[in-house]
Amino acid sequence: MMRFPISKLLAFAAMTAMAASLSAQQTEKPKPEDTEIWEPVPAVVTPGANNTAPPSDAIVLFDGKNEDEWVSAKDHSPAKWTVADGVLTVSKDPVNGGSIETKRSFKNYQLHVEWKIPENITGSGQARGNSGVFLASTGPGDAGYELQVLDAFGNKTYVNGMAGSIYKQAIPLANPARKPGEWETYDVVWTAPTFNEDGSLKTPAYVTVFFNGVLVENHFELQGQTLYIGKPFYKKYDSAPIKLQAHGDKSEPISFRNIWIRELP
Ligand code: MG
């Protein structure tokens, strides 16, 4: 009679048990219900007309009537840009003008903005309809995070500073700009950066931008604030207003309309 060492017999028994359990698992066939999730149910949102008007859960930042949601970025006095015919136009007046920002602060959001380079625009390069949507205006002395606004219809400039760029960080994936005098749209998804207690970066900011419905920034990871000179860096903030830029160039001021935002968790 052949004799097996006890250890071999035990190993054989364990393998037999494993095989039995495996075959039991195989007989329990997966069901469609195993991968269905029923709760929580997403909130009902009524979409805006043509998918450009504010949906029912949006905060309207400019509805064509007044600047109630905006203040001067310089001193937080009431915004004094021009509101006429449903349109908000930049004021470059050295006393009453300057950049404006929202009274409210935001973290993560979806933003819709429409803007127009005037038909009679003059100037060239960065001095031709320059403005900007600062996705987080983090405070005086900070550069913030700028999505560039500029004439991009045959107007040559550095490509990481053209319309659709995250200023000096991200070149747009395409140039869908319309000609001056026509309305353009930005639809933005902004994921704010997060910071550790000591001010160091925990997670970077990400941005996705559709320009006239065309994807130009695809979940781009920012390296920090968008600086005019020097390398980008992060500085701790919690939530921040959105700023519209009154650029100091001499070209005709640009206009905005239909600005709304949806805060995201
Ligand atoms: Mg700008």
PDB file of C-alpha atoms and ligand atoms in Angstrom:
ATOM      1  CA  MET A   1       0.000   0.000   0.000  1.00  0.00           C
ATOM      2  CA  MET A   2       1.262   3.434  -0.959  1.00  0.00           C
ATOM      3  CA  ARG A   3       1.758   5.757   1.910  1.00  0.00           C
ATOM      4  CA  PHE A   4       1.271   9.528   1.667  1.00  0.00           C
ATOM      5  CA  PRO A   5       2.787  11.971   4.072  1.00  0.00           C
ATOM      6  CA  ILE A   6       0.078  13.651   6.182  1.00  0.00           C
ATOM      7  CA  SER A   7       0.997  17.121   4.841  1.00  0.00           C
ATOM      8  CA  LYS A   8       0.234  16.026   1.254  1.00  0.00           C
ATOM      9  CA  LEU A   9      -3.117  14.607   2.334  1.00  0.00           C
ATOM     10  CA  LEU A  10      -4.026  17.912   4.015  1.00  0.00           C
ATOM     11  CA  ALA A  11      -3.049  19.923   0.942  1.00  0.00           C
ATOM     12  CA  PHE A  12      -5.209  17.639  -1.207  1.00  0.00           C
ATOM     13  CA  ALA A  13      -8.170  18.113   1.151  1.00  0.00           C
ATOM     14  CA  ALA A  14      -7.788  21.919   1.047  1.00  0.00           C
ATOM     15  CA  MET A  15      -7.690  21.940  -2.764  1.00  0.00           C
ATOM     16  CA  THR A  16     -10.837  19.790  -2.921  1.00  0.00           C
ATOM     17  CA  ALA A  17     -12.652  22.211  -0.573  1.00  0.00           C
ATOM     18  CA  MET A  18     -11.562  25.223  -2.683  1.00  0.00           C
ATOM     19  CA  ALA A  19     -12.792  23.599  -5.859  1.00  0.00           C
ATOM     20  CA  ALA A  20     -16.162  22.877  -4.228  1.00  0.00           C
ATOM     21  CA  SER A  21     -16.587  26.460  -3.078  1.00  0.00           C
ATOM     22  CA  LEU A  22     -15.587  27.790  -6.522  1.00  0.00           C
ATOM     23  CA  SER A  23     -18.199  25.625  -8.228  1.00  0.00           C
ATOM     24  CA  ALA A  24     -20.834  26.872  -5.716  1.00  0.00           C
ATOM     25  CA  GLN A  25     -19.943  30.474  -6.659  1.00  0.00           C
ATOM     26  CA  GLN A  26     -20.238  29.646 -10.347  1.00  0.00           C
ATOM     27  CA  THR A  27     -23.713  28.222  -9.876  1.00  0.00           C
ATOM     28  CA  GLU A  28     -24.858  31.532  -8.231  1.00  0.00           C
ATOM     29  CA  LYS A  29     -25.258  33.359 -11.538  1.00  0.00           C
ATOM     30  CA  PRO A  30     -24.962  37.181 -11.421  1.00  0.00           C
ATOM     31  CA  LYS A  31     -28.235  39.002 -11.940  1.00  0.00           C
ATOM     32  CA  PRO A  32     -28.879  42.400 -13.594  1.00  0.00           C
ATOM     33  CA  GLU A  33     -30.285  43.606 -10.238  1.00  0.00           C
ATOM     34  CA  ASP A  34     -26.897  43.064  -8.587  1.00  0.00           C
ATOM     35  CA  THR A  35     -25.554  46.183 -10.303  1.00  0.00           C
ATOM     36  CA  GLU A  36     -28.648  48.422 -10.207  1.00  0.00           C
ATOM     37  CA  ILE A  37     -28.652  51.483  -7.902  1.00  0.00           C
ATOM     38  CA  TRP A  38     -32.025  53.047  -7.067  1.00  0.00           C
ATOM     39  CA  GLU A  39     -31.209  55.625  -4.404  1.00  0.00           C
ATOM     40  CA  PRO A  40     -30.521  58.452  -3.823  1.00  0.00           C
ATOM     41  CA  VAL A  41     -32.519  59.764  -6.775  1.00  0.00           C
ATOM     42  CA  PRO A  42     -30.903  62.790  -8.574  1.00  0.00           C
ATOM     43  CA  ALA A  43     -32.719  66.091  -8.075  1.00  0.00           C
ATOM     44  CA  VAL A  44     -35.064  67.158 -10.836  1.00  0.00           C
ATOM     45  CA  VAL A  45     -33.748  70.199 -12.745  1.00  0.00           C
ATOM     46  CA  THR A  46     -35.720  71.992 -15.431  1.00  0.00           C
ATOM     47  CA  PRO A  47     -33.315  72.849 -18.252  1.00  0.00           C
ATOM     48  CA  GLY A  48     -33.146  76.376 -19.655  1.00  0.00           C
ATOM     49  CA  ALA A  49     -34.363  77.212 -23.161  1.00  0.00           C
ATOM     50  CA  ASN A  50     -31.891  76.118 -25.860  1.00  0.00           C
ATOM     51  CA  ASN A  51     -29.671  74.790 -23.069  1.00  0.00           C
ATOM     52  CA  THR A  52     -28.257  78.320 -22.668  1.00  0.00           C
ATOM     53  CA  ALA A  53     -30.867  79.967 -20.438  1.00  0.00           C
ATOM     54  CA  PRO A  54     -30.352  79.228 -16.734  1.00  0.00           C
ATOM     55  CA  PRO A  55     -31.679  75.865 -15.556  1.00  0.00           C
ATOM     56  CA  SER A  56     -34.034  75.870 -12.557  1.00  0.00           C
ATOM     57  CA  ASP A  57     -31.307  75.311  -9.940  1.00  0.00           C
ATOM     58  CA  ALA A  58     -28.871  77.956 -11.232  1.00  0.00           C
ATOM     59  CA  ILE A  59     -27.877  81.161  -9.465  1.00  0.00           C
ATOM     60  CA  VAL A  60     -28.327  83.900 -12.036  1.00  0.00           C
ATOM     61  CA  LEU A  61     -25.360  86.270 -11.894  1.00  0.00           C
ATOM     62  CA  PHE A  62     -26.494  88.550 -14.725  1.00  0.00           C
ATOM     63  CA  ASP A  63     -29.971  88.434 -16.253  1.00  0.00           C
ATOM     64  CA  GLY A  64     -29.661  91.535 -18.411  1.00  0.00           C
ATOM     65  CA  LYS A  65     -31.257  93.908 -15.913  1.00  0.00           C
ATOM     66  CA  ASN A  66     -28.770  94.967 -13.241  1.00  0.00           C
ATOM     67  CA  GLU A  67     -25.390  94.419 -11.577  1.00  0.00           C
ATOM     68  CA  ASP A  68     -26.846  93.474  -8.181  1.00  0.00           C
ATOM     69  CA  GLU A  69     -24.678  90.335  -7.951  1.00  0.00           C
ATOM     70  CA  TRP A  70     -21.454  92.297  -8.664  1.00  0.00           C
ATOM     71  CA  VAL A  71     -19.075  94.660  -6.902  1.00  0.00           C
ATOM     72  CA  SER A  72     -15.883  96.449  -7.824  1.00  0.00           C
ATOM     73  CA  ALA A  73     -12.967  94.023  -7.403  1.00  0.00           C
ATOM     74  CA  LYS A  74     -10.854  96.939  -6.181  1.00  0.00           C
ATOM     75  CA  ASP A  75     -12.886  98.162  -3.192  1.00  0.00           C
ATOM     76  CA  HIS A  76     -16.120  96.128  -3.168  1.00  0.00           C
ATOM     77  CA  SER A  77     -18.213  99.217  -3.914  1.00  0.00           C
ATOM     78  CA  PRO A  78     -21.234  98.627  -6.209  1.00  0.00           C
ATOM     79  CA  ALA A  79     -20.230  97.625  -9.753  1.00  0.00           C
ATOM     80  CA  LYS A  80     -20.425 100.492 -12.248  1.00  0.00           C
ATOM     81  CA  TRP A  81     -20.176  98.866 -15.652  1.00  0.00           C
ATOM     82  CA  THR A  82     -22.792  99.787 -18.264  1.00  0.00           C
ATOM     83  CA  VAL A  83     -26.057  97.837 -18.369  1.00  0.00           C
ATOM     84  CA  ALA A  84     -28.135  98.492 -21.507  1.00  0.00           C
ATOM     85  CA  ASP A  85     -30.355  96.384 -23.742  1.00  0.00           C
ATOM     86  CA  GLY A  86     -29.787  93.303 -21.603  1.00  0.00           C
ATOM     87  CA  VAL A  87     -26.023  93.557 -21.959  1.00  0.00           C
ATOM     88  CA  LEU A  88     -23.244  94.261 -19.438  1.00  0.00           C
ATOM     89  CA  THR A  89     -20.331  96.218 -20.919  1.00  0.00           C
ATOM     90  CA  VAL A  90     -16.889  96.655 -19.374  1.00  0.00           C
ATOM     91  CA  SER A  91     -16.038 100.097 -18.049  1.00  0.00           C
ATOM     92  CA  LYS A  92     -12.401 101.021 -18.411  1.00  0.00           C
ATOM     93  CA  ASP A  93     -12.982 104.341 -16.666  1.00  0.00           C
ATOM     94  CA  PRO A  94      -9.991 104.822 -14.338  1.00  0.00           C
ATOM     95  CA  VAL A  95     -12.180 106.044 -11.458  1.00  0.00           C
ATOM     96  CA  ASN A  96     -15.515 104.208 -11.751  1.00  0.00           C
ATOM     97  CA  GLY A  97     -14.400 101.296 -13.878  1.00  0.00           C
ATOM     98  CA  GLY A  98     -12.070  98.391 -13.323  1.00  0.00           C
ATOM     99  CA  SER A  99     -12.678  94.677 -12.902  1.00  0.00           C
ATOM    100  CA  ILE A 100     -15.828  93.478 -11.162  1.00  0.00           C
ATOM    101  CA  GLU A 101     -16.447  90.334  -9.145  1.00  0.00           C
ATOM    102  CA  THR A 102     -19.380  88.444  -7.709  1.00  0.00           C
ATOM    103  CA  LYS A 103     -20.608  89.262  -4.215  1.00  0.00           C
ATOM    104  CA  ARG A 104     -20.886  85.536  -3.595  1.00  0.00           C
ATOM    105  CA  SER A 105     -17.999  83.123  -3.297  1.00  0.00           C
ATOM    106  CA  PHE A 106     -17.892  79.699  -4.886  1.00  0.00           C
ATOM    107  CA  LYS A 107     -15.944  76.447  -4.715  1.00  0.00           C
ATOM    108  CA  ASN A 108     -16.829  73.872  -7.370  1.00  0.00           C
ATOM    109  CA  TYR A 109     -19.285  74.856 -10.058  1.00  0.00           C
ATOM    110  CA  GLN A 110     -20.646  74.838 -13.589  1.00  0.00           C
ATOM    111  CA  LEU A 111     -20.613  78.312 -15.157  1.00  0.00           C
ATOM    112  CA  HIS A 112     -22.213  79.730 -18.299  1.00  0.00           C
ATOM    113  CA  VAL A 113     -21.024  83.086 -19.677  1.00  0.00           C
ATOM    114  CA  GLU A 114     -21.690  84.784 -23.011  1.00  0.00           C
ATOM    115  CA  TRP A 115     -19.341  87.479 -24.298  1.00  0.00           C
ATOM    116  CA  LYS A 116     -18.927  89.609 -27.394  1.00  0.00           C
ATOM    117  CA  ILE A 117     -15.999  91.355 -28.988  1.00  0.00           C
ATOM    118  CA  PRO A 118     -17.340  94.615 -30.464  1.00  0.00           C
ATOM    119  CA  GLU A 119     -17.700  94.654 -34.225  1.00  0.00           C
ATOM    120  CA  ASN A 120     -15.525  97.775 -34.470  1.00  0.00           C
ATOM    121  CA  ILE A 121     -12.688  96.274 -32.417  1.00  0.00           C
ATOM    122  CA  THR A 122      -9.232  97.744 -32.996  1.00  0.00           C
ATOM    123  CA  GLY A 123      -5.797  96.807 -31.715  1.00  0.00           C
ATOM    124  CA  SER A 124      -3.890  93.559 -32.107  1.00  0.00           C
ATOM    125  CA  GLY A 125      -2.615  90.615 -30.116  1.00  0.00           C
ATOM    126  CA  GLN A 126      -3.320  90.888 -26.383  1.00  0.00           C
ATOM    127  CA  ALA A 127      -4.612  94.432 -26.928  1.00  0.00           C
ATOM    128  CA  ARG A 128      -7.647  93.430 -29.029  1.00  0.00           C
ATOM    129  CA  GLY A 129     -10.725  92.820 -26.876  1.00  0.00           C
ATOM    130  CA  ASN A 130      -8.819  91.546 -23.861  1.00  0.00           C
ATOM    131  CA  SER A 131     -10.923  90.625 -20.847  1.00  0.00           C
ATOM    132  CA  GLY A 132     -11.100  87.461 -18.796  1.00  0.00           C
ATOM    133  CA  VAL A 133     -13.248  85.270 -16.634  1.00  0.00           C
ATOM    134  CA  PHE A 134     -11.355  84.687 -13.395  1.00  0.00           C
ATOM    135  CA  LEU A 135     -12.647  81.355 -12.178  1.00  0.00           C
ATOM    136  CA  ALA A 136     -11.457  82.167  -8.674  1.00  0.00           C
ATOM    137  CA  SER A 137     -10.554  85.719  -7.690  1.00  0.00           C
ATOM    138  CA  THR A 138      -8.700  84.837  -4.528  1.00  0.00           C
ATOM    139  CA  GLY A 139      -7.881  88.272  -3.188  1.00  0.00           C
ATOM    140  CA  PRO A 140      -6.019  91.534  -3.685  1.00  0.00           C
ATOM    141  CA  GLY A 141      -2.484  90.966  -4.898  1.00  0.00           C
ATOM    142  CA  ASP A 142      -3.295  87.460  -6.195  1.00  0.00           C
ATOM    143  CA  ALA A 143      -3.275  86.673  -9.890  1.00  0.00           C
ATOM    144  CA  GLY A 144      -6.245  84.320  -9.513  1.00  0.00           C
ATOM    145  CA  TYR A 145      -7.202  81.788 -12.182  1.00  0.00           C
ATOM    146  CA  GLU A 146      -8.016  83.305 -15.589  1.00  0.00           C
ATOM    147  CA  LEU A 147      -9.885  81.851 -18.510  1.00  0.00           C
ATOM    148  CA  GLN A 148      -8.821  84.280 -21.233  1.00  0.00           C
ATOM    149  CA  VAL A 149     -11.285  86.387 -23.202  1.00  0.00           C
ATOM    150  CA  LEU A 150      -9.817  87.955 -26.353  1.00  0.00           C
ATOM    151  CA  ASP A 151     -10.581  88.317 -30.035  1.00  0.00           C
ATOM    152  CA  ALA A 152      -9.440  85.009 -31.548  1.00  0.00           C
ATOM    153  CA  PHE A 153     -10.861  85.467 -35.033  1.00  0.00           C
ATOM    154  CA  GLY A 154      -7.640  85.746 -37.017  1.00  0.00           C
ATOM    155  CA  ASN A 155      -5.945  87.703 -34.225  1.00  0.00           C
ATOM    156  CA  LYS A 156      -2.448  86.376 -33.666  1.00  0.00           C
ATOM    157  CA  THR A 157      -0.998  86.085 -30.166  1.00  0.00           C
ATOM    158  CA  TYR A 158       0.813  83.504 -28.023  1.00  0.00           C
ATOM    159  CA  VAL A 159      -1.454  80.451 -28.070  1.00  0.00           C
ATOM    160  CA  ASN A 160      -1.411  79.927 -24.303  1.00  0.00           C
ATOM    161  CA  GLY A 161      -2.889  83.440 -24.051  1.00  0.00           C
ATOM    162  CA  MET A 162      -5.568  83.236 -26.746  1.00  0.00           C
ATOM    163  CA  ALA A 163      -9.314  82.953 -26.100  1.00  0.00           C
ATOM    164  CA  GLY A 164     -10.099  79.550 -24.586  1.00  0.00           C
ATOM    165  CA  SER A 165      -6.713  79.330 -22.892  1.00  0.00           C
ATOM    166  CA  ILE A 166      -6.100  79.072 -19.185  1.00  0.00           C
ATOM    167  CA  TYR A 167      -3.791  82.038 -19.222  1.00  0.00           C
ATOM    168  CA  LYS A 168      -0.171  80.968 -19.817  1.00  0.00           C
ATOM    169  CA  GLN A 169      -0.938  77.374 -18.751  1.00  0.00           C
ATOM    170  CA  ALA A 170      -3.271  75.613 -21.165  1.00  0.00           C
ATOM    171  CA  ILE A 171      -3.485  76.019 -24.931  1.00  0.00           C
ATOM    172  CA  PRO A 172      -7.061  75.508 -26.176  1.00  0.00           C
ATOM    173  CA  LEU A 173      -7.597  72.218 -28.043  1.00  0.00           C
ATOM    174  CA  ALA A 174      -9.280  74.113 -30.908  1.00  0.00           C
ATOM    175  CA  ASN A 175     -10.215  77.636 -31.953  1.00  0.00           C
ATOM    176  CA  PRO A 176     -13.995  77.878 -32.446  1.00  0.00           C
ATOM    177  CA  ALA A 177     -14.086  81.714 -32.153  1.00  0.00           C
ATOM    178  CA  ARG A 178     -16.752  83.641 -34.010  1.00  0.00           C
ATOM    179  CA  LYS A 179     -16.046  86.952 -35.647  1.00  0.00           C
ATOM    180  CA  PRO A 180     -16.241  90.244 -33.726  1.00  0.00           C
ATOM    181  CA  GLY A 181     -19.814  91.408 -33.266  1.00  0.00           C
ATOM    182  CA  GLU A 182     -21.156  87.878 -32.691  1.00  0.00           C
ATOM    183  CA  TRP A 183     -21.937  86.374 -29.291  1.00  0.00           C
ATOM    184  CA  GLU A 184     -19.630  83.636 -27.976  1.00  0.00           C
ATOM    185  CA  THR A 185     -20.281  81.185 -25.125  1.00  0.00           C
ATOM    186  CA  TYR A 186     -18.165  79.645 -22.411  1.00  0.00           C
ATOM    187  CA  ASP A 187     -19.430  76.661 -20.455  1.00  0.00           C
ATOM    188  CA  VAL A 188     -17.020  75.838 -17.672  1.00  0.00           C
ATOM    189  CA  VAL A 189     -16.686  73.093 -15.067  1.00  0.00           C
ATOM    190  CA  TRP A 190     -14.376  74.234 -12.271  1.00  0.00           C
ATOM    191  CA  THR A 191     -13.036  71.952  -9.582  1.00  0.00           C
ATOM    192  CA  ALA A 192     -11.405  74.153  -6.974  1.00  0.00           C
ATOM    193  CA  PRO A 193      -8.018  73.233  -5.515  1.00  0.00           C
ATOM    194  CA  THR A 194      -7.959  72.006  -1.921  1.00  0.00           C
ATOM    195  CA  PHE A 195      -5.296  72.703   0.683  1.00  0.00           C
ATOM    196  CA  ASN A 196      -3.854  71.188   3.820  1.00  0.00           C
ATOM    197  CA  GLU A 197      -3.908  73.028   7.163  1.00  0.00           C
ATOM    198  CA  ASP A 198      -0.334  74.210   6.626  1.00  0.00           C
ATOM    199  CA  GLY A 199      -1.272  75.802   3.286  1.00  0.00           C
ATOM    200  CA  SER A 200       0.318  73.137   1.108  1.00  0.00           C
ATOM    201  CA  LEU A 201      -1.629  71.838  -1.874  1.00  0.00           C
ATOM    202  CA  LYS A 202      -3.830  68.797  -1.242  1.00  0.00           C
ATOM    203  CA  THR A 203      -5.493  68.470  -4.676  1.00  0.00           C
ATOM    204  CA  PRO A 204      -4.983  70.739  -7.723  1.00  0.00           C
ATOM    205  CA  ALA A 205      -7.658  72.689  -9.582  1.00  0.00           C
ATOM    206  CA  TYR A 206      -9.167  71.131 -12.708  1.00  0.00           C
ATOM    207  CA  VAL A 207     -11.053  72.868 -15.476  1.00  0.00           C
ATOM    208  CA  THR A 208     -13.131  71.773 -18.444  1.00  0.00           C
ATOM    209  CA  VAL A 209     -14.225  74.441 -20.943  1.00  0.00           C
ATOM    210  CA  PHE A 210     -16.586  74.364 -23.901  1.00  0.00           C
ATOM    211  CA  PHE A 211     -16.137  77.417 -26.171  1.00  0.00           C
ATOM    212  CA  ASN A 212     -19.139  77.874 -28.470  1.00  0.00           C
ATOM    213  CA  GLY A 213     -20.005  74.260 -27.664  1.00  0.00           C
ATOM    214  CA  VAL A 214     -16.556  72.973 -28.653  1.00  0.00           C
ATOM    215  CA  LEU A 215     -14.346  71.316 -26.037  1.00  0.00           C
ATOM    216  CA  VAL A 216     -11.220  73.470 -25.601  1.00  0.00           C
ATOM    217  CA  GLU A 217      -9.997  72.423 -22.133  1.00  0.00           C
ATOM    218  CA  ASN A 218     -10.504  68.806 -21.078  1.00  0.00           C
ATOM    219  CA  HIS A 219     -10.185  68.322 -17.313  1.00  0.00           C
ATOM    220  CA  PHE A 220      -6.962  70.327 -17.392  1.00  0.00           C
ATOM    221  CA  GLU A 221      -4.908  70.211 -14.187  1.00  0.00           C
ATOM    222  CA  LEU A 222      -3.763  73.706 -13.246  1.00  0.00           C
ATOM    223  CA  GLN A 223      -0.266  74.292 -11.910  1.00  0.00           C
ATOM    224  CA  GLY A 224      -1.440  77.228  -9.821  1.00  0.00           C
ATOM    225  CA  GLN A 225      -2.591  80.797 -10.346  1.00  0.00           C
ATOM    226  CA  THR A 226      -2.338  82.241 -13.852  1.00  0.00           C
ATOM    227  CA  LEU A 227       0.564  84.658 -13.642  1.00  0.00           C
ATOM    228  CA  TYR A 228       1.497  87.306 -16.212  1.00  0.00           C
ATOM    229  CA  ILE A 229       5.159  86.899 -15.317  1.00  0.00           C
ATOM    230  CA  GLY A 230       6.787  83.862 -13.777  1.00  0.00           C
ATOM    231  CA  LYS A 231       5.876  80.285 -12.916  1.00  0.00           C
ATOM    232  CA  PRO A 232       2.416  79.452 -11.544  1.00  0.00           C
ATOM    233  CA  PHE A 233       2.026  78.548  -7.891  1.00  0.00           C
ATOM    234  CA  TYR A 234      -0.836  77.812  -5.511  1.00  0.00           C
ATOM    235  CA  LYS A 235      -1.862  79.860  -2.515  1.00  0.00           C
ATOM    236  CA  LYS A 236      -4.384  78.559  -0.002  1.00  0.00           C
ATOM    237  CA  TYR A 237      -7.957  79.810  -0.260  1.00  0.00           C
ATOM    238  CA  ASP A 238     -11.333  78.365   0.633  1.00  0.00           C
ATOM    239  CA  SER A 239     -13.962  79.799  -1.707  1.00  0.00           C
ATOM    240  CA  ALA A 240     -13.674  82.807  -4.011  1.00  0.00           C
ATOM    241  CA  PRO A 241     -15.700  85.203  -6.166  1.00  0.00           C
ATOM    242  CA  ILE A 242     -15.706  85.043  -9.967  1.00  0.00           C
ATOM    243  CA  LYS A 243     -14.159  88.114 -11.582  1.00  0.00           C
ATOM    244  CA  LEU A 244     -14.653  89.739 -14.980  1.00  0.00           C
ATOM    245  CA  GLN A 245     -11.624  91.656 -16.168  1.00  0.00           C
ATOM    246  CA  ALA A 246     -11.456  95.277 -17.274  1.00  0.00           C
ATOM    247  CA  HIS A 247      -8.140  95.017 -19.083  1.00  0.00           C
ATOM    248  CA  GLY A 248      -6.045  98.142 -19.425  1.00  0.00           C
ATOM    249  CA  ASP A 249      -5.619  97.960 -23.202  1.00  0.00           C
ATOM    250  CA  LYS A 250      -7.007 100.741 -25.410  1.00  0.00           C
ATOM    251  CA  SER A 251      -9.337  98.621 -27.571  1.00  0.00           C
ATOM    252  CA  GLU A 252     -13.129  99.004 -27.436  1.00  0.00           C
ATOM    253  CA  PRO A 253     -14.711  97.407 -24.324  1.00  0.00           C
ATOM    254  CA  ILE A 254     -16.297  93.996 -24.653  1.00  0.00           C
ATOM    255  CA  SER A 255     -19.722  92.912 -23.396  1.00  0.00           C
ATOM    256  CA  PHE A 256     -21.251  90.051 -21.407  1.00  0.00           C
ATOM    257  CA  ARG A 257     -24.740  88.606 -21.044  1.00  0.00           C
ATOM    258  CA  ASN A 258     -26.585  85.593 -19.649  1.00  0.00           C
ATOM    259  CA  ILE A 259     -24.257  84.633 -16.789  1.00  0.00           C
ATOM    260  CA  TRP A 260     -25.321  81.824 -14.460  1.00  0.00           C
ATOM    261  CA  ILE A 261     -23.748  79.292 -12.196  1.00  0.00           C
ATOM    262  CA  ARG A 262     -24.639  75.933 -10.624  1.00  0.00           C
ATOM    263  CA  GLU A 263     -22.771  75.044  -7.468  1.00  0.00           C
ATOM    264  CA  LEU A 264     -21.482  71.464  -7.371  1.00  0.00           C
ATOM    265  CA  PRO A 265     -20.849  69.310  -4.320  1.00  0.00           C
TER     266      PRO A 265
HETATM  267 MG    MG B   1      -7.382  88.786 -19.992  1.00  0.00          MG
END
